[in-house]
Short mmCIF file of C-alpha atoms in Angstrom, two decimals:
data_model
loop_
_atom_site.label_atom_id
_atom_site.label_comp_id
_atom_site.label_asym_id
_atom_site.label_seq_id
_atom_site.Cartn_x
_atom_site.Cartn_y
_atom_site.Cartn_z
CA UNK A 1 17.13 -7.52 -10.79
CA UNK A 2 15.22 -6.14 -13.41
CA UNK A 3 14.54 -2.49 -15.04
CA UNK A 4 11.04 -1.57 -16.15
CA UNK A 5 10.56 1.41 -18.88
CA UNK A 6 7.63 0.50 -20.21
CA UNK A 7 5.38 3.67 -21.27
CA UNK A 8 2.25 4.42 -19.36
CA UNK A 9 -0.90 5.58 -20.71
CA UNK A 10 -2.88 8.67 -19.74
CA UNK A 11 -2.51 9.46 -16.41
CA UNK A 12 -6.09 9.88 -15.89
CA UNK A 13 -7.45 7.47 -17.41
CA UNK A 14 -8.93 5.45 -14.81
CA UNK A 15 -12.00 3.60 -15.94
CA UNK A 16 -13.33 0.61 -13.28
CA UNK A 17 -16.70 1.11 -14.51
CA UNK A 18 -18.60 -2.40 -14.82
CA UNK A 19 -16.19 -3.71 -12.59
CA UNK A 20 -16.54 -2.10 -9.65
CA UNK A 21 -18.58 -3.22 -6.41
CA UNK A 22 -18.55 -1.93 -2.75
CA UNK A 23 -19.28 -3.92 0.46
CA UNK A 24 -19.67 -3.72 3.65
CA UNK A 25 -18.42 -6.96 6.25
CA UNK A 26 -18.11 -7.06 9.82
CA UNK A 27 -14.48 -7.93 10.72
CA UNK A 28 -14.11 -8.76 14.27
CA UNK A 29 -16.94 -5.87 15.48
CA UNK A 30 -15.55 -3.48 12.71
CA UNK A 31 -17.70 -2.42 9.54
CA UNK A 32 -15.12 -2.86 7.24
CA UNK A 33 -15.54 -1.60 3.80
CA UNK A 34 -14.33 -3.48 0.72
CA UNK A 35 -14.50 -2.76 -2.99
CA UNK A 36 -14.52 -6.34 -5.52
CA UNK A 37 -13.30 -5.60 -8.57
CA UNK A 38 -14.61 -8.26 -11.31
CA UNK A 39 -12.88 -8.99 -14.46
CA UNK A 40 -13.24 -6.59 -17.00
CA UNK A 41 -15.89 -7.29 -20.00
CA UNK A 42 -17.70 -10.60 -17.95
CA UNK A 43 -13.98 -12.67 -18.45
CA UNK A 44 -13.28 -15.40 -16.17
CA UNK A 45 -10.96 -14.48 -13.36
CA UNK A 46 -7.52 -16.24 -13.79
CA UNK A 47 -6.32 -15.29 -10.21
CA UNK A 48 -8.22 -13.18 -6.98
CA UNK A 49 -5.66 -10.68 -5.75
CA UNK A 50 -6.18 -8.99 -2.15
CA UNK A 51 -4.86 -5.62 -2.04
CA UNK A 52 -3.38 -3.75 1.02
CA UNK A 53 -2.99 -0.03 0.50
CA UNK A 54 -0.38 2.20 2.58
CA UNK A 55 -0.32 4.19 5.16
CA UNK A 56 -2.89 7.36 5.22
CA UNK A 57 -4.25 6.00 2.05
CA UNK A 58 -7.41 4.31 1.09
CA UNK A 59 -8.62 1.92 -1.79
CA UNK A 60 -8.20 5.16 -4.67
CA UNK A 61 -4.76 4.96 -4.86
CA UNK A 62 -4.22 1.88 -6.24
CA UNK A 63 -6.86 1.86 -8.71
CA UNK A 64 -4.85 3.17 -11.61
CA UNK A 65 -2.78 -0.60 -10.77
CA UNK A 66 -6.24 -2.53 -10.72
CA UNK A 67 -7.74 -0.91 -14.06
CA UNK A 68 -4.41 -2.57 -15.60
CA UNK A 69 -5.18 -5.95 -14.55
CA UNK A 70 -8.24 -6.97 -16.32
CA UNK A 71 -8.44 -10.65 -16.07
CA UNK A 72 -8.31 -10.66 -12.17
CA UNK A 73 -10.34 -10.31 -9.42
CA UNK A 74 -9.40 -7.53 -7.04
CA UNK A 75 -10.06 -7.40 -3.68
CA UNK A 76 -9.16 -4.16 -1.81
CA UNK A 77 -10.13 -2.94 2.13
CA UNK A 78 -9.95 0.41 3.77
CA UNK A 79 -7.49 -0.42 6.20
CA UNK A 80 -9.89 0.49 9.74
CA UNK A 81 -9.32 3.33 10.29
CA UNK A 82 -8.79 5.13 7.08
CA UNK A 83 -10.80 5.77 4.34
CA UNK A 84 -14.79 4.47 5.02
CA UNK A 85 -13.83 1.90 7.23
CA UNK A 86 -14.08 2.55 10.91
CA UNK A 87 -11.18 2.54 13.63
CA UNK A 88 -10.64 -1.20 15.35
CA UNK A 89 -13.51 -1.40 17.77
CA UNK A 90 -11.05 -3.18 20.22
CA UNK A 91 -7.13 -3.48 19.93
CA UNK A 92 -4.52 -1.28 18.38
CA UNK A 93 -3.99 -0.24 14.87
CA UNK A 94 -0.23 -1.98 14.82
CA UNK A 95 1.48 -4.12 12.51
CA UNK A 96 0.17 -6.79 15.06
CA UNK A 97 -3.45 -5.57 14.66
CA UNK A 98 -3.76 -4.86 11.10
CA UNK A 99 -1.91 -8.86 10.55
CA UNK A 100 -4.58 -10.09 12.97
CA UNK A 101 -7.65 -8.12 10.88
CA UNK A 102 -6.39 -9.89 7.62
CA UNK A 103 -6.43 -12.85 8.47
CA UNK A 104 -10.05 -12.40 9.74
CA UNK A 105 -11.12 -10.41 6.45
CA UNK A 106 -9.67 -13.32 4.57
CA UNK A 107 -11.23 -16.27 6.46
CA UNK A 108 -14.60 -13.84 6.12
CA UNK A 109 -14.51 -14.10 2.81
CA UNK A 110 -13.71 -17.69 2.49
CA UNK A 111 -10.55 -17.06 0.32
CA UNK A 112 -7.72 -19.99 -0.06
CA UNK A 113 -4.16 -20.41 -0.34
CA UNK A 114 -4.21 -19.52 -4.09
CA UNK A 115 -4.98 -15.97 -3.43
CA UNK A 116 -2.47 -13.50 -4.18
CA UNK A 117 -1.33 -10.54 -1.71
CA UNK A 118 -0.14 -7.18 -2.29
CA UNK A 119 0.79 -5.14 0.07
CA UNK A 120 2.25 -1.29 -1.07
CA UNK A 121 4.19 0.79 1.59
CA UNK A 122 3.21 0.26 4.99
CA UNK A 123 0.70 -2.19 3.61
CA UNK A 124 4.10 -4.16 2.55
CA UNK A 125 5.07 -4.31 6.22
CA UNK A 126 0.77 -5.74 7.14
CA UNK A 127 1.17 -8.35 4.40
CA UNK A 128 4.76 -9.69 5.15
CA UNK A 129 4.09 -9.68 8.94
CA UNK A 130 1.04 -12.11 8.18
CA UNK A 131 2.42 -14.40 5.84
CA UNK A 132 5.56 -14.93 8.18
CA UNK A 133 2.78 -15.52 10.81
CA UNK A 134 0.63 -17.58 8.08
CA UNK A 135 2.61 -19.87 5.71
CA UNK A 136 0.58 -21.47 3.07
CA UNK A 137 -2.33 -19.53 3.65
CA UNK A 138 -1.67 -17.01 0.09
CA UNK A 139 0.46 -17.85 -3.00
CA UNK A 140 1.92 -15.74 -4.02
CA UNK A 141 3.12 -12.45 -2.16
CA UNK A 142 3.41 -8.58 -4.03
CA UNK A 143 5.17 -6.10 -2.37
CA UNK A 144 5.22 -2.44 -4.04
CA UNK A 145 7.80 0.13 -2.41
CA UNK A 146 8.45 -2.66 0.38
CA UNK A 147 9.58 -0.65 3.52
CA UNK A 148 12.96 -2.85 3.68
CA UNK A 149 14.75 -0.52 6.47
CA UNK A 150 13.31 0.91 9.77
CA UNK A 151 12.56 4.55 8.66
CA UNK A 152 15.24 5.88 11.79
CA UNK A 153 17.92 4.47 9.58
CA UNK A 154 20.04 5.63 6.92
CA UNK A 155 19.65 9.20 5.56
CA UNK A 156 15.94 9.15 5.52
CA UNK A 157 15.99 9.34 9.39
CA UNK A 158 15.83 13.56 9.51
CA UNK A 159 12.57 13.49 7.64
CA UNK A 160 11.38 10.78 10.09
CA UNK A 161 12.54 12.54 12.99
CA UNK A 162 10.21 15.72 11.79
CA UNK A 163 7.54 13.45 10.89
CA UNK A 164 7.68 11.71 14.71
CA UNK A 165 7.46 15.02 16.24
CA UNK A 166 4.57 16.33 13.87
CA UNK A 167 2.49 13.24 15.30
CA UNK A 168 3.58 14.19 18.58
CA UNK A 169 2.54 17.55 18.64
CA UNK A 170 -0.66 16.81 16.96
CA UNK A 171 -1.79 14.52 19.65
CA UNK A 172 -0.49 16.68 22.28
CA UNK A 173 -2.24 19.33 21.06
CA UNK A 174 -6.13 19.72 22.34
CA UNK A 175 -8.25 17.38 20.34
CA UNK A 176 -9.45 19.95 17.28
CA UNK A 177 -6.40 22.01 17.30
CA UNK A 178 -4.47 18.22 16.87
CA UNK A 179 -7.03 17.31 14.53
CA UNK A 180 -6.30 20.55 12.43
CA UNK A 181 -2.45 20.05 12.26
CA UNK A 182 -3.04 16.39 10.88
CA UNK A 183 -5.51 17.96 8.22
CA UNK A 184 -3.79 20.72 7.54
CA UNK A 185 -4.05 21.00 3.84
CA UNK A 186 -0.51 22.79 3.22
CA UNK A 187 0.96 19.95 5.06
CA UNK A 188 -0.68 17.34 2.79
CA UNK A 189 0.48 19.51 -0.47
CA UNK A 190 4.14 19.74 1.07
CA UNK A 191 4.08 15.85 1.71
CA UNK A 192 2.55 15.62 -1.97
CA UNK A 193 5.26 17.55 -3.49
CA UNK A 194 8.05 15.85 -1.75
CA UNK A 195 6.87 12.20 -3.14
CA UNK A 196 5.98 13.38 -6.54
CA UNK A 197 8.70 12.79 -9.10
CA UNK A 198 7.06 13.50 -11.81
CA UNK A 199 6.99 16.54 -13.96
CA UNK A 200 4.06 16.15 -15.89
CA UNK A 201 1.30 18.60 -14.87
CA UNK A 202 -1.91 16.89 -15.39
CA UNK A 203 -0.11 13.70 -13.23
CA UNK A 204 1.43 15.93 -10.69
CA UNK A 205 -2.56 17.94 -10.45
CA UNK A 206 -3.89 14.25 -10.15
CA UNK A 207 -1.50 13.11 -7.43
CA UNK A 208 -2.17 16.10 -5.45
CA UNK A 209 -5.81 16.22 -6.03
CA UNK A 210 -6.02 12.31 -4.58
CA UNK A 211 -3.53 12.89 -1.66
CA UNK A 212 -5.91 16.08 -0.08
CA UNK A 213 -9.29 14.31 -1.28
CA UNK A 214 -8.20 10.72 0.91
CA UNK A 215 -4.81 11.50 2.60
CA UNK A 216 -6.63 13.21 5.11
CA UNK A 217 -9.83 10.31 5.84
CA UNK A 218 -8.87 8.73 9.01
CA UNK A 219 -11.01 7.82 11.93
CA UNK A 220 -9.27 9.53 14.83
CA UNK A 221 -5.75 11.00 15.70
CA UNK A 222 -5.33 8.45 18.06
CA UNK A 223 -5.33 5.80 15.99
CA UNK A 224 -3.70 7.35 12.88
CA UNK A 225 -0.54 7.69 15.42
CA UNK A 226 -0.57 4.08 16.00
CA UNK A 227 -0.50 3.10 12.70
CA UNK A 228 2.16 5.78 12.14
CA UNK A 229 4.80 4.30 14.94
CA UNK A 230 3.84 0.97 13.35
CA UNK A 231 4.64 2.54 9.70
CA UNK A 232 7.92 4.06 10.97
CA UNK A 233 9.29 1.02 13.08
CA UNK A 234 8.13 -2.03 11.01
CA UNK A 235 9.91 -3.69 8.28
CA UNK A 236 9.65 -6.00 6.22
CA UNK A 237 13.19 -6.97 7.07
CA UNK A 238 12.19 -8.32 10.30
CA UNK A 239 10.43 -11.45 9.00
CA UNK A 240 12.38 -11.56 5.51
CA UNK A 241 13.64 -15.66 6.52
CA UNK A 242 9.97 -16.60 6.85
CA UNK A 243 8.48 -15.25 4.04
CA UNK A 244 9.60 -18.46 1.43
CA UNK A 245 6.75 -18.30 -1.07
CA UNK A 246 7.66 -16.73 -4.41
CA UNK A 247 7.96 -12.82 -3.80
CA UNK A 248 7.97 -10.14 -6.38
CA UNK A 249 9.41 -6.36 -5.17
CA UNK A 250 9.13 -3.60 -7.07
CA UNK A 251 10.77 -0.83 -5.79
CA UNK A 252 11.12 2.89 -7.71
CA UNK A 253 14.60 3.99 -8.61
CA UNK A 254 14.20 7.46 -6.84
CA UNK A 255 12.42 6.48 -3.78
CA UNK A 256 13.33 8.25 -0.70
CA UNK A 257 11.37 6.39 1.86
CA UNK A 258 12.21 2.78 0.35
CA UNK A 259 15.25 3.58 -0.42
CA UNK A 260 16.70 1.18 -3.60
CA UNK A 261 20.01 0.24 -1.59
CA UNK A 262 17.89 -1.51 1.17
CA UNK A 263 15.47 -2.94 -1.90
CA UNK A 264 18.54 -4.76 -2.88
CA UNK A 265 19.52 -6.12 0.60
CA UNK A 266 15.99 -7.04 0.93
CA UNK A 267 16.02 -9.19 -1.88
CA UNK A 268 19.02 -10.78 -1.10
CA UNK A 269 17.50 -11.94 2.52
CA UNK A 270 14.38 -13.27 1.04
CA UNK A 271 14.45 -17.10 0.21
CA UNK A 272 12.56 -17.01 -3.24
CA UNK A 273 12.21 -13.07 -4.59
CA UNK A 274 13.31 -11.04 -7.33
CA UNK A 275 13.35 -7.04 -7.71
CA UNK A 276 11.92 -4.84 -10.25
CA UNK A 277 13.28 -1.47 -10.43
CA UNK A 278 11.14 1.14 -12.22
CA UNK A 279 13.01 4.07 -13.70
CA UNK A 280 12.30 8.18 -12.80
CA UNK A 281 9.54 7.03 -9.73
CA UNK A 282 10.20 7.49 -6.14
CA UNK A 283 7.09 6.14 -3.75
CA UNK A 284 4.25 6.99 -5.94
CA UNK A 285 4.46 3.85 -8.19
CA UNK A 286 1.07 3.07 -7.68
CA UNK A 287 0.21 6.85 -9.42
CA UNK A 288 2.75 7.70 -11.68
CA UNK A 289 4.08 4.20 -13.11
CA UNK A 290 1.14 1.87 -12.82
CA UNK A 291 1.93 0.27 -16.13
CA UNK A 292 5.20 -1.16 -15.63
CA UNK A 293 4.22 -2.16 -12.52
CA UNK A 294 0.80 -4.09 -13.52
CA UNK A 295 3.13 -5.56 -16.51
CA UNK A 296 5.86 -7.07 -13.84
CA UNK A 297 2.64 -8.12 -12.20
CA UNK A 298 0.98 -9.97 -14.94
CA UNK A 299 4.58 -11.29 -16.19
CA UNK A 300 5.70 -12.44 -12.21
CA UNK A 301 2.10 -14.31 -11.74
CA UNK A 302 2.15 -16.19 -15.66
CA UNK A 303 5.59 -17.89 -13.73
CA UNK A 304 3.98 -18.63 -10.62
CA UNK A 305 0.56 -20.11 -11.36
CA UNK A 306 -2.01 -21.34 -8.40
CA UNK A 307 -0.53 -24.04 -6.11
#
């Protein structure tokens, strides 16, 4: 296991322009949206990455990892049903759906087993589930703030507990007053607030501002509560014996959803991984410690070139 201080550089300094594309592909009767990010400054890719965001999020928040990876190109969905892309327009949005739309979007876009995957959050749970389903088909495999434990267990399971009976409610609840609770902008700054280790003001104003400009972009309450029961029962624990390409983790020390004592289980069940730990971050590596993060990235993928 390794520990990652490296400094980061302004928090908002997020500059994509020049790189930057958006697209629109049909994925199995879905419009799904897509950004390409080229290499920066007209360089020759060294690697294409495919990036899977997390649950309730969209492409934005892992931007501040892609502008520190300038020699790649970046491939990153809305997940359908968040963000621009449209809910599944047949099937549910499960860990079994969202595998299934993958593979698709990858076959769509004719991409071969030297692509790299990266899956953050419940994106880690999409990404695992398909390459235990998929061997050979990516090289190698990403996973920031793997979910490593079912979200029930451990000490984390009161805050799940509130969280299952929130999306209860909400889609008990008639259809705008269900809507409303799921939007509810207080909510969103409470959930914000609770992830957010930072102290930093123009960070912490940043995280917020992203969280209640996207957290709150999804196509319908029904599906947002699939995807959340898929979010809160998958793991990536449950296929760690079949995923035995090289695997990079890198987990935050003070993460309360990923906890670090199941990161280091995880690793332990996964043929070929190693774990980075990155200092003073809980689940919001991908906003407050993108740095360290892109560095174990660029460092994991010079020792594990293209098959």
């Amino acid at each position: 296991m390794k520990r990652s201080t490296t400094p980061d550089p302004s928090p908002l300094a997020v500059d994509l322009a020049g790189r930057i594309s958006a697209h629109v592909l049909e994925v199995a009767g879905t419009a799904v949206h897509y950004w390409n990010y080229a290499p920066a400054d007209g360089r020759t890719a060294t690697r294409t990455l495919v990036m899977v965001h997390g649950f309730r999020g969209d492409h934005h928040g892992l931007e501040r990892v892609v502008e520190l990876l300038p020699d790649y190109r970046i491939i990153m969905a809305d997940l359908p049903g968040f963000g621009a892309s449209p809910a599944f327009a047949r099937g549910r949005h499960d860990v079994s759906g969202y595998s299934a739309f993958l593979d698709a979007f990858l076959q769509a876009l004719h991409l071969g087993p030297d692509t790299v995957l990266l899956g953050h959050s419940f994106g880690s749970i999409v990404v695992s589930h398909f390459v235990a389903a998929h061997p050979g088909r990516v090289h190698p495999l990403i996973l920031i703030n793997p979910i490593a434990s079912p979200a029930l267990e451990g000490a984390k399971g009161v805050m799940t507990q509130l969280a299952v009976f929130y999306y209860w409610a909400a889609a008990k609840l008639p259809d705008p007053l269900g809507n409303a609770l799921l939007r509810n902008k207080l909510i969103v700054h409470l959930m914000s607030v609770t992830m957010a280790k930072t102290r930093e003001k123009e960070l912490l104003a940043f995280i917020h501002g992203q969280h209640h400009a996207y957290f709150s972009d999804f196509a319908n309450r029904d599906m947002l509560l699939e995807a959340f029961q898929a979010s809160a029962g998958g793991t990536v624990r449950e296929v760690s014996a079949r995923l035995t390409l090289p695997t990079l983790m890198i987990a935050g020390e003070l993460d309360e959803i990923a906890t670090l004592p199941t990161q280091r289980t995880l690793v332990k069940l996964l043929p070929d991984a190693e774990l980075v730990v990155i200092d003073n971050v809980g689940h919001l590596i991908h906003y407050e410690t993108p740095a360290p993060a892109a560095a174990a990235i660029i460092d994991f993928l010079e020792r594990h070139p293209a098959p």
